[in-house]
Short mmCIF file of C-alpha atoms and ligand atoms in Angstrom, two decimals:
data_model
loop_
_atom_site.label_atom_id
_atom_site.label_comp_id
_atom_site.label_asym_id
_atom_site.label_seq_id
_atom_site.Cartn_x
_atom_site.Cartn_y
_atom_site.Cartn_z
CA MET A 1 1.83 4.26 -26.05
CA LYS A 2 2.25 7.58 -24.28
CA LYS A 3 5.59 9.15 -23.56
CA THR A 4 6.05 9.04 -19.80
CA LEU A 5 7.95 12.05 -18.53
CA MET A 6 10.33 11.40 -15.64
CA LEU A 7 10.75 14.49 -13.43
CA LYS A 8 13.32 14.33 -10.65
CA VAL A 9 12.25 16.52 -7.74
CA ASN A 10 13.68 17.55 -4.42
CA PRO A 11 11.57 15.55 -1.93
CA GLN A 12 11.69 18.26 0.75
CA LYS A 13 11.49 21.35 -1.44
CA PRO A 14 10.02 20.30 -4.80
CA GLU A 15 10.86 22.67 -7.66
CA ILE A 16 7.83 24.74 -8.61
CA GLN A 17 8.35 24.48 -12.40
CA LYS A 18 8.30 20.69 -12.26
CA LEU A 19 5.22 20.68 -10.04
CA GLN A 20 3.48 22.95 -12.51
CA ILE A 21 4.21 20.60 -15.40
CA ALA A 22 2.77 17.72 -13.38
CA ALA A 23 -0.23 19.76 -12.21
CA GLU A 24 -1.04 20.71 -15.83
CA PHE A 25 -1.38 17.02 -16.66
CA ILE A 26 -3.72 16.49 -13.69
CA LYS A 27 -5.85 19.52 -14.62
CA LYS A 28 -6.23 18.22 -18.18
CA GLY A 29 -7.40 14.81 -16.96
CA GLY A 30 -3.97 13.16 -17.18
CA LEU A 31 -2.18 10.73 -14.88
CA VAL A 32 0.85 11.55 -12.72
CA ALA A 33 2.68 9.24 -10.31
CA PHE A 34 4.10 10.88 -7.19
CA PRO A 35 5.78 9.88 -3.94
CA THR A 36 3.97 9.81 -0.59
CA GLU A 37 5.43 8.82 2.76
CA THR A 38 4.06 5.26 2.28
CA VAL A 39 4.36 4.20 -1.38
CA TYR A 40 4.11 5.94 -4.77
CA GLY A 41 0.59 6.85 -5.84
CA LEU A 42 -0.85 7.23 -9.34
CA GLY A 43 -2.84 10.45 -9.32
CA ALA A 44 -5.82 11.78 -11.24
CA ASP A 45 -8.32 14.58 -10.59
CA ALA A 46 -10.74 12.84 -8.19
CA LEU A 47 -13.66 14.96 -9.40
CA ASN A 48 -13.11 14.21 -13.12
CA PRO A 49 -14.79 10.87 -13.95
CA LYS A 50 -12.94 10.47 -17.26
CA ALA A 51 -9.59 10.95 -15.57
CA VAL A 52 -10.44 8.43 -12.85
CA LEU A 53 -11.59 5.91 -15.45
CA ALA A 54 -8.25 6.33 -17.23
CA LEU A 55 -6.55 5.68 -13.89
CA PHE A 56 -8.24 2.29 -13.54
CA LYS A 57 -7.30 1.43 -17.14
CA ALA A 58 -3.64 2.39 -16.76
CA LYS A 59 -3.30 0.16 -13.69
CA LYS A 60 -5.52 -2.60 -15.15
CA ARG A 61 -7.44 -2.30 -11.90
CA PRO A 62 -10.91 -3.81 -11.54
CA LEU A 63 -13.55 -1.07 -11.55
CA ASP A 64 -15.07 -2.28 -8.28
CA ASN A 65 -11.98 -1.34 -6.24
CA PRO A 66 -11.97 2.42 -5.53
CA PRO A 67 -8.81 4.48 -4.98
CA ILE A 68 -8.02 6.65 -1.96
CA VAL A 69 -8.68 10.36 -2.43
CA HIS A 70 -5.78 12.55 -1.27
CA VAL A 71 -6.27 16.04 0.13
CA GLU A 72 -3.88 18.76 1.27
CA ASN A 73 -6.29 20.49 3.65
CA THR A 74 -9.07 19.27 5.92
CA ARG A 75 -11.63 21.66 4.37
CA ASP A 76 -11.80 19.34 1.37
CA VAL A 77 -12.86 16.47 3.61
CA TYR A 78 -16.05 18.40 4.41
CA ARG A 79 -16.75 18.70 0.66
CA LEU A 80 -16.06 15.05 -0.10
CA ALA A 81 -17.85 13.53 2.89
CA LYS A 82 -21.54 13.85 3.67
CA THR A 83 -20.84 14.14 7.38
CA VAL A 84 -17.61 14.29 9.30
CA PRO A 85 -18.09 12.65 12.71
CA SER A 86 -16.21 14.09 15.66
CA LYS A 87 -14.11 10.93 15.85
CA ALA A 88 -12.87 11.69 12.34
CA GLU A 89 -12.03 15.25 13.33
CA GLY A 90 -10.00 13.99 16.28
CA LEU A 91 -8.17 11.47 14.11
CA MET A 92 -7.36 14.06 11.43
CA GLU A 93 -6.02 16.39 14.09
CA LYS A 94 -3.86 13.69 15.66
CA PHE A 95 -2.70 11.59 12.69
CA TRP A 96 -2.73 13.89 9.63
CA PRO A 97 -0.77 14.44 7.59
CA GLY A 98 0.20 10.78 7.83
CA PRO A 99 -0.44 7.17 6.85
CA LEU A 100 -4.07 6.94 7.96
CA THR A 101 -6.99 6.69 5.52
CA LEU A 102 -10.51 7.36 6.79
CA VAL A 103 -13.60 5.80 5.24
CA LEU A 104 -16.55 8.20 5.55
CA GLU A 105 -19.97 8.59 3.99
CA ARG A 106 -19.50 10.26 0.59
CA SER A 107 -21.06 13.50 -0.61
CA GLU A 108 -22.93 14.16 -3.87
CA LEU A 109 -19.89 15.99 -5.24
CA VAL A 110 -17.93 12.77 -5.72
CA PRO A 111 -18.34 11.01 -9.11
CA ASP A 112 -19.55 7.40 -8.87
CA VAL A 113 -16.48 6.00 -10.60
CA THR A 114 -14.18 7.52 -7.96
CA VAL A 115 -15.85 5.47 -5.22
CA ALA A 116 -16.75 2.49 -7.43
CA GLY A 117 -20.43 3.18 -6.77
CA LEU A 118 -20.08 2.79 -2.98
CA ASP A 119 -21.79 5.19 -0.57
CA THR A 120 -18.49 5.76 1.24
CA ILE A 121 -15.21 7.45 0.30
CA ALA A 122 -11.65 6.80 1.52
CA VAL A 123 -9.65 9.99 2.19
CA ARG A 124 -6.21 10.79 3.49
CA MET A 125 -3.68 13.62 3.79
CA PRO A 126 -0.22 12.31 2.90
CA LYS A 127 2.86 13.45 4.80
CA HIS A 128 5.07 14.28 1.85
CA ASN A 129 5.88 17.70 0.47
CA VAL A 130 5.76 16.55 -3.16
CA ALA A 131 2.31 15.01 -2.75
CA LEU A 132 0.95 18.00 -0.84
CA ALA A 133 2.37 20.51 -3.32
CA LEU A 134 1.04 18.56 -6.31
CA ILE A 135 -2.50 18.52 -4.86
CA ASN A 136 -2.19 22.21 -4.10
CA GLN A 137 -0.96 23.15 -7.59
CA SER A 138 -3.60 20.97 -9.26
CA GLY A 139 -6.36 22.68 -7.31
CA CYS A 140 -8.35 19.47 -6.79
CA PRO A 141 -8.37 16.44 -4.54
CA ILE A 142 -6.31 13.67 -6.15
CA ALA A 143 -7.52 10.06 -6.45
CA ALA A 144 -4.43 7.90 -6.10
CA PRO A 145 -4.15 4.17 -5.79
CA SER A 146 -0.67 2.75 -5.43
CA ALA A 147 1.21 3.26 -8.73
CA ASN A 148 1.70 -0.39 -9.63
CA LEU A 149 -0.03 -2.67 -12.11
CA ALA A 150 -2.96 -4.31 -10.30
CA GLY A 151 -1.86 -7.33 -8.26
CA LYS A 152 1.84 -6.41 -8.12
CA PRO A 153 3.70 -5.23 -5.01
CA SER A 154 3.27 -1.48 -4.44
CA PRO A 155 6.09 0.75 -5.72
CA THR A 156 8.48 2.33 -3.24
CA THR A 157 10.71 3.98 -5.87
CA ALA A 158 10.12 5.87 -9.12
CA GLU A 159 11.92 3.02 -10.94
CA HIS A 160 9.29 0.54 -9.72
CA VAL A 161 6.59 2.84 -11.13
CA PHE A 162 8.48 3.14 -14.41
CA ASP A 163 8.84 -0.66 -14.69
CA ASP A 164 5.08 -1.16 -14.32
CA LEU A 165 3.59 1.90 -16.00
CA ASN A 166 6.03 3.36 -18.55
CA GLY A 167 4.06 4.32 -21.65
CA ARG A 168 0.73 4.15 -19.81
CA ILE A 169 0.86 7.41 -17.79
CA ASP A 170 1.88 11.03 -18.42
CA ALA A 171 4.57 11.64 -15.82
CA ILE A 172 6.39 10.38 -12.75
CA LEU A 173 7.62 12.76 -10.05
CA ASP A 174 10.74 11.04 -8.75
CA GLY A 175 11.31 12.06 -5.15
CA GLY A 176 13.51 9.09 -4.24
CA PRO A 177 12.55 6.03 -2.17
CA THR A 178 9.53 6.28 0.13
CA CYS A 179 9.99 6.24 3.85
CA ILE A 180 7.38 3.89 5.34
CA GLY A 181 7.26 1.31 2.55
CA VAL A 182 3.81 -0.16 3.23
CA GLU A 183 0.51 1.58 2.45
CA SER A 184 -1.63 3.64 4.81
CA THR A 185 -3.93 2.06 7.39
CA VAL A 186 -7.54 2.08 6.15
CA LEU A 187 -9.96 2.80 9.00
CA ASP A 188 -13.70 2.52 8.44
CA LEU A 189 -15.58 5.16 10.44
CA SER A 190 -18.91 4.40 8.79
CA VAL A 191 -19.39 1.50 11.25
CA LYS A 192 -19.38 1.32 15.05
CA PRO A 193 -16.94 0.62 16.53
CA PRO A 194 -14.46 1.78 13.87
CA GLN A 195 -12.85 -1.05 11.99
CA ILE A 196 -9.41 -1.42 10.39
CA LEU A 197 -9.92 -2.68 6.85
CA ARG A 198 -6.22 -2.67 5.98
CA PRO A 199 -3.35 -2.49 8.48
CA GLY A 200 -0.64 -0.08 7.40
CA GLY A 201 1.65 2.77 8.39
CA THR A 202 -0.41 3.82 11.43
CA SER A 203 -0.35 0.99 13.97
CA PHE A 204 -3.38 -0.74 15.48
CA GLU A 205 -1.85 -0.03 18.90
CA ALA A 206 -1.73 3.74 18.24
CA LEU A 207 -5.34 3.77 17.04
CA LYS A 208 -6.47 1.71 20.04
CA GLU A 209 -4.77 4.12 22.37
CA PHE A 210 -6.47 7.08 20.75
CA LEU A 211 -9.93 5.63 20.07
CA GLY A 212 -10.32 3.10 22.86
CA ASP A 213 -12.62 0.84 20.90
CA VAL A 214 -11.37 -0.13 17.44
CA ARG A 215 -11.51 -3.56 15.82
CA LEU A 216 -9.52 -5.38 13.22
CA HIS A 217 -11.68 -6.61 10.37
CA PRO A 218 -11.50 -10.45 10.47
CA LEU A 219 -9.86 -10.52 7.04
CA VAL A 220 -7.01 -8.31 8.23
CA ALA A 221 -5.59 -10.84 10.60
CA ALA A 222 -6.69 -13.74 8.45
CA GLU A 223 -4.27 -16.59 8.07
CA ARG A 224 -6.42 -18.24 5.47
CA GLU A 225 -8.75 -17.10 2.74
CA LEU A 226 -12.11 -16.08 4.15
CA ALA A 227 -15.41 -15.93 2.29
CA VAL A 228 -15.51 -13.07 -0.18
CA ALA A 229 -18.89 -11.97 1.18
CA GLU A 230 -17.16 -10.93 4.40
CA ALA A 231 -15.00 -8.36 2.65
CA ARG A 232 -16.00 -4.79 3.53
CA SER A 233 -13.21 -3.24 1.55
CA PRO A 234 -13.19 -4.06 -2.16
CA GLY A 235 -9.40 -4.32 -2.05
CA MET A 236 -9.71 -7.33 0.24
CA ARG A 237 -11.25 -9.38 -2.54
CA HIS A 238 -8.51 -8.95 -5.09
CA LYS A 239 -5.25 -10.78 -5.53
CA HIS A 240 -2.55 -8.51 -4.20
CA TYR A 241 1.12 -7.84 -3.58
CA ALA A 242 2.02 -10.94 -5.53
CA PRO A 243 5.44 -11.39 -7.05
CA ASN A 244 5.63 -13.68 -10.12
CA ALA A 245 7.37 -16.29 -7.99
CA LYS A 246 5.32 -18.55 -5.77
CA LEU A 247 5.67 -17.46 -2.14
CA ILE A 248 5.58 -19.76 0.89
CA LEU A 249 5.33 -18.07 4.27
CA VAL A 250 6.65 -19.79 7.41
CA GLU A 251 5.29 -18.62 10.76
CA GLY A 252 6.18 -19.64 14.31
CA SER A 253 8.99 -19.33 16.81
CA LEU A 254 12.30 -18.35 15.27
CA GLU A 255 14.35 -21.53 15.69
CA ASN A 256 11.57 -23.70 14.29
CA VAL A 257 11.00 -21.27 11.44
CA VAL A 258 14.68 -21.46 10.44
CA GLU A 259 14.60 -25.27 10.43
CA LYS A 260 11.39 -25.33 8.38
CA VAL A 261 12.76 -22.80 5.87
CA LYS A 262 15.85 -25.00 5.40
CA GLU A 263 13.62 -28.04 4.80
CA LEU A 264 11.53 -26.16 2.26
CA ILE A 265 14.64 -24.95 0.41
CA GLU A 266 15.74 -28.55 0.02
CA SER A 267 12.37 -29.89 -1.08
CA CYS A 268 11.90 -27.11 -3.65
CA ARG A 269 15.38 -27.67 -5.02
CA VAL A 270 14.63 -31.34 -5.63
CA ASN A 271 12.03 -30.13 -8.13
CA GLY A 272 14.69 -28.07 -9.90
CA SER A 273 13.21 -24.74 -8.81
CA LYS A 274 15.34 -21.63 -8.36
CA VAL A 275 14.76 -20.83 -4.69
CA GLY A 276 14.96 -17.49 -2.92
CA VAL A 277 14.75 -16.90 0.82
CA LEU A 278 13.32 -13.76 2.37
CA ALA A 279 15.21 -13.74 5.66
CA THR A 280 16.22 -11.28 8.37
CA ASP A 281 19.66 -10.05 9.50
CA GLU A 282 19.62 -12.49 12.41
CA THR A 283 19.07 -15.55 10.17
CA ALA A 284 20.25 -14.83 6.62
CA SER A 285 23.70 -16.43 6.99
CA ARG A 286 22.11 -19.73 8.02
CA TYR A 287 20.53 -20.44 4.63
CA LYS A 288 22.00 -21.90 1.48
CA ALA A 289 19.67 -21.11 -1.41
CA ASP A 290 20.00 -19.63 -4.91
CA VAL A 291 19.23 -16.15 -3.58
CA VAL A 292 19.04 -15.06 0.07
CA LYS A 293 17.87 -11.54 0.91
CA SER A 294 17.46 -9.89 4.28
CA LEU A 295 14.60 -7.55 5.14
CA GLY A 296 16.69 -6.08 7.98
CA SER A 297 16.82 -6.75 11.69
CA ARG A 298 13.84 -8.48 13.35
CA PHE A 299 14.17 -5.83 16.05
CA ASN A 300 13.45 -3.03 13.57
CA LEU A 301 10.05 -3.59 12.00
CA ALA A 302 10.13 -0.11 10.41
CA ILE A 303 13.13 -1.10 8.27
CA ILE A 304 11.50 -4.43 7.44
CA ALA A 305 8.38 -2.60 6.21
CA GLN A 306 10.55 -0.20 4.20
CA ASN A 307 12.34 -3.02 2.38
CA LEU A 308 9.50 -5.49 1.84
CA PHE A 309 8.03 -4.55 -1.56
CA SER A 310 11.38 -3.68 -3.06
CA LEU A 311 12.83 -7.10 -2.19
CA LEU A 312 9.78 -8.93 -3.58
CA ARG A 313 10.40 -7.13 -6.88
CA GLU A 314 14.11 -8.02 -6.76
CA PHE A 315 13.34 -11.73 -6.50
CA ASP A 316 11.26 -11.46 -9.66
CA ALA A 317 14.04 -9.60 -11.45
CA GLU A 318 16.38 -12.47 -10.58
CA GLY A 319 13.98 -15.04 -11.98
CA VAL A 320 13.39 -16.95 -8.76
CA ASP A 321 10.63 -19.61 -8.99
CA VAL A 322 9.85 -19.95 -5.29
CA ILE A 323 10.35 -17.52 -2.41
CA VAL A 324 10.39 -18.98 1.10
CA ALA A 325 9.69 -16.14 3.54
CA GLU A 326 10.13 -15.96 7.30
CA GLY A 327 7.27 -14.43 9.24
CA VAL A 328 7.95 -11.49 11.59
CA PRO A 329 6.11 -10.46 14.78
CA ALA A 330 2.62 -9.17 13.88
CA GLU A 331 2.84 -6.09 16.09
CA GLY A 332 3.28 -2.39 15.23
CA LEU A 333 4.27 -2.16 11.55
CA GLY A 334 4.75 -5.94 11.63
CA LEU A 335 0.98 -6.41 11.35
CA ALA A 336 1.00 -4.66 7.97
CA VAL A 337 4.07 -6.64 6.87
CA MET A 338 2.46 -9.96 7.82
CA ASN A 339 -0.82 -9.01 6.14
CA ARG A 340 1.07 -8.29 2.87
CA LEU A 341 3.14 -11.47 3.13
CA ARG A 342 0.10 -13.64 3.85
CA ARG A 343 -1.72 -12.19 0.89
CA ALA A 344 1.34 -12.38 -1.37
CA SER A 345 1.53 -16.08 -0.49
CA GLY A 346 -2.11 -16.62 -1.46
CA TYR A 347 -2.37 -17.95 2.13
CA ASN A 348 0.21 -20.61 1.41
CA ILE A 349 1.33 -20.56 5.04
CA VAL A 350 3.32 -23.19 6.92
CA LYS A 351 2.86 -22.99 10.69
CA VAL A 352 5.46 -24.35 13.08
CA LYS A 353 5.48 -24.27 16.89
O1 TXA B 401 -0.59 4.55 1.38
C1 TXA B 401 -1.55 4.48 0.62
O2 TXA B 401 -2.71 4.35 1.04
C2 TXA B 401 -1.28 4.56 -0.89
C3 TXA B 401 -0.69 5.92 -1.19
C4 TXA B 401 -0.52 6.16 -2.66
O3 TXA B 401 -1.47 6.92 -0.60
N1 TXA B 401 -2.47 4.32 -1.64
C5 TXA B 401 -3.02 3.08 -1.76
O4 TXA B 401 -4.16 3.04 -2.54
O5 TXA B 401 -2.58 2.10 -1.22
P1 TXA B 401 -4.79 1.71 -3.10
O6 TXA B 401 -5.86 2.19 -4.04
O7 TXA B 401 -3.77 0.84 -3.67
O8 TXA B 401 -5.52 1.07 -1.88
C6 TXA B 401 -6.74 1.62 -1.41
C7 TXA B 401 -7.44 0.66 -0.51
C8 TXA B 401 -8.00 -0.51 -1.29
O9 TXA B 401 -7.82 -1.68 -0.51
C9 TXA B 401 -9.46 -0.15 -1.44
O10 TXA B 401 -10.29 -1.27 -1.57
C10 TXA B 401 -9.73 0.60 -0.15
O11 TXA B 401 -8.54 1.32 0.09
N2 TXA B 401 -10.86 1.53 -0.28
C11 TXA B 401 -10.98 2.60 -1.08
N3 TXA B 401 -12.19 3.18 -0.94
C12 TXA B 401 -12.85 2.46 -0.02
C13 TXA B 401 -14.14 2.56 0.59
N4 TXA B 401 -14.99 3.51 0.25
N5 TXA B 401 -14.48 1.63 1.53
C14 TXA B 401 -13.61 0.67 1.89
N6 TXA B 401 -12.37 0.52 1.36
C15 TXA B 401 -12.00 1.40 0.42
MG1 MG B 402 -2.64 -0.84 -4.12
#
């Protein structure tokens, strides 16, 4: 067991001494968790194969699922990618720093382990002063998957990281709760037209407006499990975002969803299960279950995204056996929320009219 150092930092103006301590770990091949605008990442020197291997081990992440490489300037993208198409340049200009990850052809500089042997690399520039300053101080691009144990919901606070990874990593930079709450959008530019492999903090609508032609990978909008062979992004193949409790997702028009959720609460209770409901402000008072939590107002999908992973972890902390979750509109950030909920449910989805 390692001793994991917890370093509280000012999220806007991170203290230089603390950043230097964290950067020293990265330079020596160590592992440091840090906040981004989406979720916390677990960072290692992307160009040091031993460090990246340790990253996979600490997270218990399968070696075939590569992390995103984080940069603090666009020059590094030209070192990491073999070619940078003009579409990528336009996207970087418009959406960086921010929650958009670009999949490009990789260069020779990148170690195989960092890209899990693929011929592409996923890169992004986070919009968070702590993340940007850490990359800068470390003097290298930083490979950083979300800082959770593989399969668990991504961490949106330093405490979540601590709960999953204490004793397994060198340090955690605690910059408070993250702002967006779901991960970045992963956009594959190695295919034509560009394809969204994971919906996230940058909306499909915004990318469509900018690019004209952009598609959702079929698995992104999937409401059932599709054949593994269709997965273009390794992350699509793995179990993800799952709380310990079994999750049932109810989708449809609001009134019918509420009625169905009530029915499911009753039927689960008959089995003696401790039942939690993941509701919204507009509906929470209508349920009687062991635990009822609200994601926020249905009219504010940004708040819903912000609260999602944290509430899933809270249900586990309260020892709930079953979570019955209401679906939300799959538009804007709601597409990312629904994608995470569908996957967290293992596609255990009940559709109503
Ligand atoms: O917001 C985020 O993206 C956060 C923060 C920390 O930046 N990071 C994050 O990383 O969510 P991670 O490793 O948990 O998710 C990376 C996703 C995975 O689904 C992975 O399969 C995919 O990106 N990915 C990475 N490299 C890829 C590649 N070359 N081609 C296709 N997908 C790739
Ligand atoms: Mg992850």
